[in-house]
Each structure stands twice: as structure tokens, then as C-alpha cells.
Short mmCIF file of C-alpha atoms in Angstrom, two decimals:
data_model
loop_
_atom_site.label_atom_id
_atom_site.label_comp_id
_atom_site.label_asym_id
_atom_site.label_seq_id
_atom_site.Cartn_x
_atom_site.Cartn_y
_atom_site.Cartn_z
CA UNK A 1 110.08 100.32 70.36
CA UNK A 2 112.13 98.14 72.54
CA UNK A 3 112.38 99.15 76.34
CA UNK A 4 116.12 98.91 77.66
CA UNK A 5 116.63 96.86 80.79
CA UNK A 6 117.28 99.51 83.57
CA UNK A 7 119.33 97.22 85.27
CA UNK A 8 121.89 95.62 82.98
CA UNK A 9 125.20 97.11 84.29
CA UNK A 10 124.22 96.45 88.11
CA UNK A 11 123.68 93.17 89.93
CA UNK A 12 123.21 93.46 93.91
CA UNK A 13 123.95 90.10 94.44
CA UNK A 14 127.57 90.56 93.38
CA UNK A 15 128.38 92.69 96.62
CA UNK A 16 129.33 91.42 99.59
CA UNK A 17 128.04 94.19 101.53
CA UNK A 18 124.77 93.95 103.19
CA UNK A 19 123.01 96.97 101.49
CA UNK A 20 124.11 98.60 98.46
CA UNK A 21 121.89 101.21 96.06
CA UNK A 22 121.48 102.11 92.68
CA UNK A 23 120.38 105.06 90.61
CA UNK A 24 118.57 105.48 87.46
CA UNK A 25 117.34 108.37 85.62
CA UNK A 26 114.86 107.69 82.45
CA UNK A 27 115.18 111.10 80.27
CA UNK A 28 113.40 110.32 77.51
CA UNK A 29 111.97 106.76 77.22
CA UNK A 30 110.61 103.97 79.51
CA UNK A 31 112.99 101.63 81.18
CA UNK A 32 112.19 98.49 82.54
CA UNK A 33 113.63 95.33 84.29
CA UNK A 34 112.71 91.87 82.91
CA UNK A 35 110.70 89.54 85.18
CA UNK A 36 113.40 88.49 87.74
CA UNK A 37 114.32 87.80 91.66
CA UNK A 38 117.52 88.39 93.38
CA UNK A 39 118.93 87.39 96.98
CA UNK A 40 118.56 91.15 98.35
CA UNK A 41 115.40 92.51 98.91
CA UNK A 42 114.62 95.52 97.13
CA UNK A 43 113.14 99.15 97.93
CA UNK A 44 112.24 100.98 94.81
CA UNK A 45 112.14 104.80 95.38
CA UNK A 46 110.99 107.26 92.57
CA UNK A 47 112.78 110.78 93.38
CA UNK A 48 110.67 112.14 90.30
CA UNK A 49 107.60 110.41 88.23
CA UNK A 50 106.16 106.98 88.95
CA UNK A 51 107.17 103.35 89.11
CA UNK A 52 105.10 100.56 88.34
CA UNK A 53 106.14 97.21 89.71
CA UNK A 54 104.67 93.67 89.34
CA UNK A 55 105.08 91.70 92.17
CA UNK A 56 104.16 88.22 91.98
CA UNK A 57 100.50 88.58 90.98
CA UNK A 58 99.98 92.09 91.77
CA UNK A 59 100.58 95.73 90.62
CA UNK A 60 101.82 98.46 92.81
CA UNK A 61 102.14 101.89 91.82
CA UNK A 62 104.84 103.73 93.27
CA UNK A 63 104.74 107.59 93.15
CA UNK A 64 107.16 110.01 94.48
CA UNK A 65 107.77 110.24 98.13
CA UNK A 66 106.73 106.60 98.40
CA UNK A 67 108.72 103.35 97.95
CA UNK A 68 107.81 99.56 97.40
CA UNK A 69 109.69 96.75 99.36
CA UNK A 70 110.10 93.47 97.52
CA UNK A 71 111.27 90.80 99.93
CA UNK A 72 114.24 88.38 98.98
CA UNK A 73 113.78 85.77 96.23
CA UNK A 74 110.17 87.07 95.26
CA UNK A 75 109.70 87.61 91.39
CA UNK A 76 109.34 90.92 89.79
CA UNK A 77 109.59 93.41 87.30
CA UNK A 78 109.90 97.16 87.35
CA UNK A 79 108.56 99.82 84.75
CA UNK A 80 109.28 103.50 85.06
CA UNK A 81 107.94 106.19 82.84
CA UNK A 82 110.00 108.31 81.06
CA UNK A 83 111.50 111.57 82.71
CA UNK A 84 111.66 109.38 86.00
CA UNK A 85 114.45 109.47 88.45
CA UNK A 86 114.56 106.20 90.74
CA UNK A 87 116.78 105.17 93.46
CA UNK A 88 117.14 101.24 94.03
CA UNK A 89 117.98 100.09 97.48
CA UNK A 90 119.26 96.34 98.16
CA UNK A 91 119.11 94.49 101.43
CA UNK A 92 120.46 91.48 102.55
CA UNK A 93 117.43 89.15 104.04
CA UNK A 94 119.56 88.82 107.32
CA UNK A 95 119.28 92.34 108.16
CA UNK A 96 117.31 92.77 111.16
CA UNK A 97 113.65 93.67 111.17
CA UNK A 98 113.54 94.49 107.56
CA UNK A 99 109.95 93.49 106.02
CA UNK A 100 109.38 90.24 104.89
CA UNK A 101 106.31 90.78 102.75
CA UNK A 102 105.98 93.10 99.96
CA UNK A 103 104.42 96.78 101.23
CA UNK A 104 104.22 100.21 100.15
CA UNK A 105 106.53 102.35 102.45
CA UNK A 106 106.22 105.93 103.52
CA UNK A 107 109.76 107.83 102.75
CA UNK A 108 110.63 110.22 105.13
CA UNK A 109 113.10 113.16 104.20
CA UNK A 110 116.00 111.49 106.30
CA UNK A 111 115.56 108.23 104.68
CA UNK A 112 115.16 109.66 100.91
CA UNK A 113 118.62 111.57 101.82
CA UNK A 114 120.48 108.97 102.97
CA UNK A 115 119.62 106.31 100.08
CA UNK A 116 120.39 109.36 97.56
CA UNK A 117 123.81 109.55 99.48
CA UNK A 118 124.38 105.83 99.24
CA UNK A 119 123.54 105.55 95.59
CA UNK A 120 126.26 108.29 94.75
CA UNK A 121 128.62 106.53 96.89
CA UNK A 122 131.23 103.73 95.93
CA UNK A 123 129.08 100.34 96.85
CA UNK A 124 132.47 98.42 97.72
CA UNK A 125 132.80 100.13 101.12
CA UNK A 126 134.56 98.90 104.12
CA UNK A 127 132.62 97.60 107.42
CA UNK A 128 133.95 100.65 109.29
CA UNK A 129 133.85 103.26 106.92
CA UNK A 130 131.74 106.48 106.83
CA UNK A 131 129.44 104.95 104.15
CA UNK A 132 128.76 101.84 106.50
CA UNK A 133 128.13 104.27 109.09
CA UNK A 134 125.61 105.87 106.99
CA UNK A 135 124.29 102.62 106.03
CA UNK A 136 123.14 101.74 109.71
CA UNK A 137 121.25 105.06 109.91
CA UNK A 138 119.70 104.00 106.43
CA UNK A 139 118.58 100.96 107.95
CA UNK A 140 117.28 102.31 111.40
CA UNK A 141 115.30 104.78 109.40
CA UNK A 142 113.75 102.07 106.92
CA UNK A 143 112.27 99.51 109.42
CA UNK A 144 110.72 102.67 111.59
CA UNK A 145 108.87 103.90 108.31
CA UNK A 146 104.73 103.11 108.29
CA UNK A 147 103.93 100.10 105.73
CA UNK A 148 100.82 99.90 103.87
CA UNK A 149 99.41 97.60 101.01
CA UNK A 150 98.59 99.84 97.91
CA UNK A 151 98.43 96.92 95.56
CA UNK A 152 96.10 95.54 92.79
CA UNK A 153 96.05 92.14 92.81
CA UNK A 154 95.89 90.19 89.44
CA UNK A 155 94.43 86.32 90.28
CA UNK A 156 95.82 83.49 88.24
CA UNK A 157 92.25 82.13 88.16
CA UNK A 158 91.19 82.70 84.50
CA UNK A 159 88.05 84.41 84.97
CA UNK A 160 89.42 86.52 87.94
CA UNK A 161 92.39 87.46 85.86
CA UNK A 162 90.06 88.47 82.86
CA UNK A 163 87.72 90.66 85.14
CA UNK A 164 91.01 92.28 86.62
CA UNK A 165 92.36 92.93 82.91
CA UNK A 166 88.87 94.53 81.94
CA UNK A 167 88.88 96.81 85.16
CA UNK A 168 92.40 97.90 84.38
CA UNK A 169 91.48 98.84 80.81
CA UNK A 170 88.60 100.69 81.56
CA UNK A 171 88.46 102.00 85.12
CA UNK A 172 85.86 104.42 84.56
CA UNK A 173 83.30 101.38 84.00
CA UNK A 174 82.27 100.92 87.94
CA UNK A 175 80.32 97.30 87.42
CA UNK A 176 79.36 95.77 90.29
CA UNK A 177 79.97 92.05 91.17
CA UNK A 178 76.54 90.86 89.88
CA UNK A 179 77.59 92.25 86.53
CA UNK A 180 80.72 90.46 86.27
CA UNK A 181 78.85 87.18 87.49
CA UNK A 182 76.40 87.35 84.93
CA UNK A 183 79.11 88.16 82.22
CA UNK A 184 80.96 84.77 83.63
CA UNK A 185 77.87 82.59 83.64
CA UNK A 186 78.15 82.39 87.85
CA UNK A 187 76.01 83.35 90.43
CA UNK A 188 76.65 86.51 92.52
CA UNK A 189 77.31 83.91 95.48
CA UNK A 190 79.64 82.04 93.81
CA UNK A 191 81.92 84.80 92.47
CA UNK A 192 81.87 86.35 95.71
CA UNK A 193 83.18 83.30 97.24
CA UNK A 194 85.82 82.87 94.40
CA UNK A 195 86.86 86.22 94.93
CA UNK A 196 87.41 85.45 98.85
CA UNK A 197 89.08 82.26 98.03
CA UNK A 198 91.67 83.65 95.65
CA UNK A 199 92.43 86.74 96.90
CA UNK A 200 91.26 87.03 100.73
CA UNK A 201 89.35 90.18 100.18
CA UNK A 202 86.05 91.29 98.81
CA UNK A 203 84.81 92.39 95.37
CA UNK A 204 84.48 95.97 96.71
CA UNK A 205 87.94 95.95 98.53
CA UNK A 206 89.45 94.65 95.25
CA UNK A 207 87.87 97.48 93.32
CA UNK A 208 88.93 99.96 96.09
CA UNK A 209 92.72 98.86 95.87
CA UNK A 210 92.25 99.40 92.03
CA UNK A 211 91.27 102.88 92.55
CA UNK A 212 94.19 103.84 95.17
CA UNK A 213 97.09 102.53 92.89
CA UNK A 214 95.51 104.72 89.77
CA UNK A 215 94.90 107.57 92.03
CA UNK A 216 98.46 107.59 93.14
CA UNK A 217 100.02 107.00 89.57
CA UNK A 218 97.67 109.98 88.36
CA UNK A 219 98.44 112.25 91.11
CA UNK A 220 102.27 111.68 90.64
CA UNK A 221 101.57 112.67 87.17
CA UNK A 222 100.08 116.06 88.22
CA UNK A 223 96.73 114.93 86.91
CA UNK A 224 94.28 117.36 88.03
CA UNK A 225 91.58 115.81 90.99
CA UNK A 226 88.51 116.13 88.62
CA UNK A 227 90.05 114.17 85.82
CA UNK A 228 91.10 111.56 88.16
CA UNK A 229 87.37 111.46 89.53
CA UNK A 230 86.25 111.09 86.08
CA UNK A 231 88.74 108.57 84.87
CA UNK A 232 87.92 106.55 87.77
CA UNK A 233 84.10 106.71 87.07
CA UNK A 234 83.12 108.79 90.27
CA UNK A 235 79.56 110.41 90.12
CA UNK A 236 81.27 113.67 91.37
CA UNK A 237 84.42 115.13 92.47
CA UNK A 238 83.06 115.14 96.01
CA UNK A 239 82.46 111.50 95.90
CA UNK A 240 86.33 110.80 94.73
CA UNK A 241 87.61 113.09 97.50
CA UNK A 242 85.37 111.34 99.95
CA UNK A 243 86.90 107.77 98.84
CA UNK A 244 90.33 109.14 98.90
CA UNK A 245 90.38 110.75 102.32
CA UNK A 246 88.59 107.68 103.90
CA UNK A 247 91.29 105.64 102.47
CA UNK A 248 94.51 107.67 102.39
CA UNK A 249 93.76 109.95 105.25
CA UNK A 250 93.96 113.31 103.46
CA UNK A 251 92.02 114.92 100.71
CA UNK A 252 93.59 114.68 97.33
CA UNK A 253 95.08 118.37 97.45
CA UNK A 254 96.56 118.01 100.89
CA UNK A 255 98.05 114.57 99.84
CA UNK A 256 99.76 116.06 96.97
CA UNK A 257 101.22 118.86 98.78
CA UNK A 258 102.54 116.51 101.66
CA UNK A 259 103.69 113.80 99.36
CA UNK A 260 104.59 114.97 95.90
CA UNK A 261 105.92 118.59 96.57
CA UNK A 262 109.92 118.40 95.55
#
């Protein structure tokens, strides 16, 4: 079944306003944008469900109460699952202090509600209007939000690309770097150096990023913690909870309560 383009009728660059917003709901089937870029930077903020963004050579999972920022002219595509409601904010790159790199942004209640309000407004607003004043508050809140990098890089280097695709397909198989080195006829040292050269991180960090983005996706879909631990190949639920708290600051159940309650 063909997936429709979720922004067929909306082009942020057609507006002279420096900040505009658009809201999309997917009631039955998944929706996606084709791989594209635009002048305005884009904030993707799910209100319910989860969005998967492919930005350059990385996959970003965007759960409820988080958002992903995509800077101006960065190639990307967005896939939203069925029964998902998402707001997209578009910001001119000349706006002061907006992020210049892709990142995950925590969404405060104020930021969430102002983006929703803007998306429901006439986007062709005047500079001194009530909507323009709302936008000023929105930008002040946006640039002050905490920023993280919850992405899973997909390298273009053929061997690393195949490793990335294999880990995505079977995340429960927790193979070490030595396994992958042997599989692609390299020494462990050579593969370790290649990963560092291509990604700027270690193999363990790369794998950790996969666990984080898949955890966020599964938590936003109300998957039980025990099931997530099994899906990601952890030996026990306690081992998974330890990993989650170490990297995200809270145990999964507390994180769910703070980030996914509506």
C-alpha cells in the first residue's frame, strides 16, 4: 500500500513569516514525506504516537513530549505511525539562537501548547498581530529547551552500513565488535578504527544509541518494560533498567510517567 505524503498541501517556504506551523493526524495508515530539504528549519513534535525521522545518515525516534530539530537545508524524511497526531514547526534560519545541528529537544508544556495554538492559527499573520506575539514567546521557549542527541547513525561505508542494518533488523542479537570484525574479514582493531573514523564514536556507544532510540519508540507505543528488555536482548529486566537510568536519568516507568502521560 502506498503511503501518502503528509505535507502535500503545505510548503513552509511559501510563507514570508519567519515562523509557521502545521498539524497532521494519521488516523488509519502511516504517513510520510519524501526525502527533501527546505530553507526553514523544522521541529517535528508528536502529540500522540511516534515519528521516525531520517536525517542525513541517521535515524531519530521522536516519542511524545519530545521533538527533533532539523536545521535549514538538511535533507530528511519523516514517517509517522498510524493513529499519530503531530505538529511541525518551521523556523527561518535567521532567527537568533535556534540550533544549528540536528538534536532531540525536550518539550515543555508551554512550548507544546504554543506550537499547537500556532498550528491552529492563520499562518499569514501580520508582524504586530497577536499571533506574532505568540511566536515571540514560542521562540524564547524553544531556544531554552534542553537538547540531546538520541539518534542512531547509519554510515555510508558499505560494511558499516550492513552492520547498522543488521542491528536494526535484529536488535536482540547483541554481538560484540569482534563478531562483526570476523564476519567482514577484519581485525577487531581495524573495525574499531573504522567506526571511530566514520562515526566519531566507539562501537559500544553506537550500540547504545540504537538501544536508546528503540527504547523511546517502544515506550511511546506503551510496550511493557519487560518486553523491551527482551526485544533488545538484555539478560534481565534489571540490567535493562540500569542501562536506561544511566543514559536517560530515570528508570523506564518514571520516564514513561514524566514524558508519555497525556
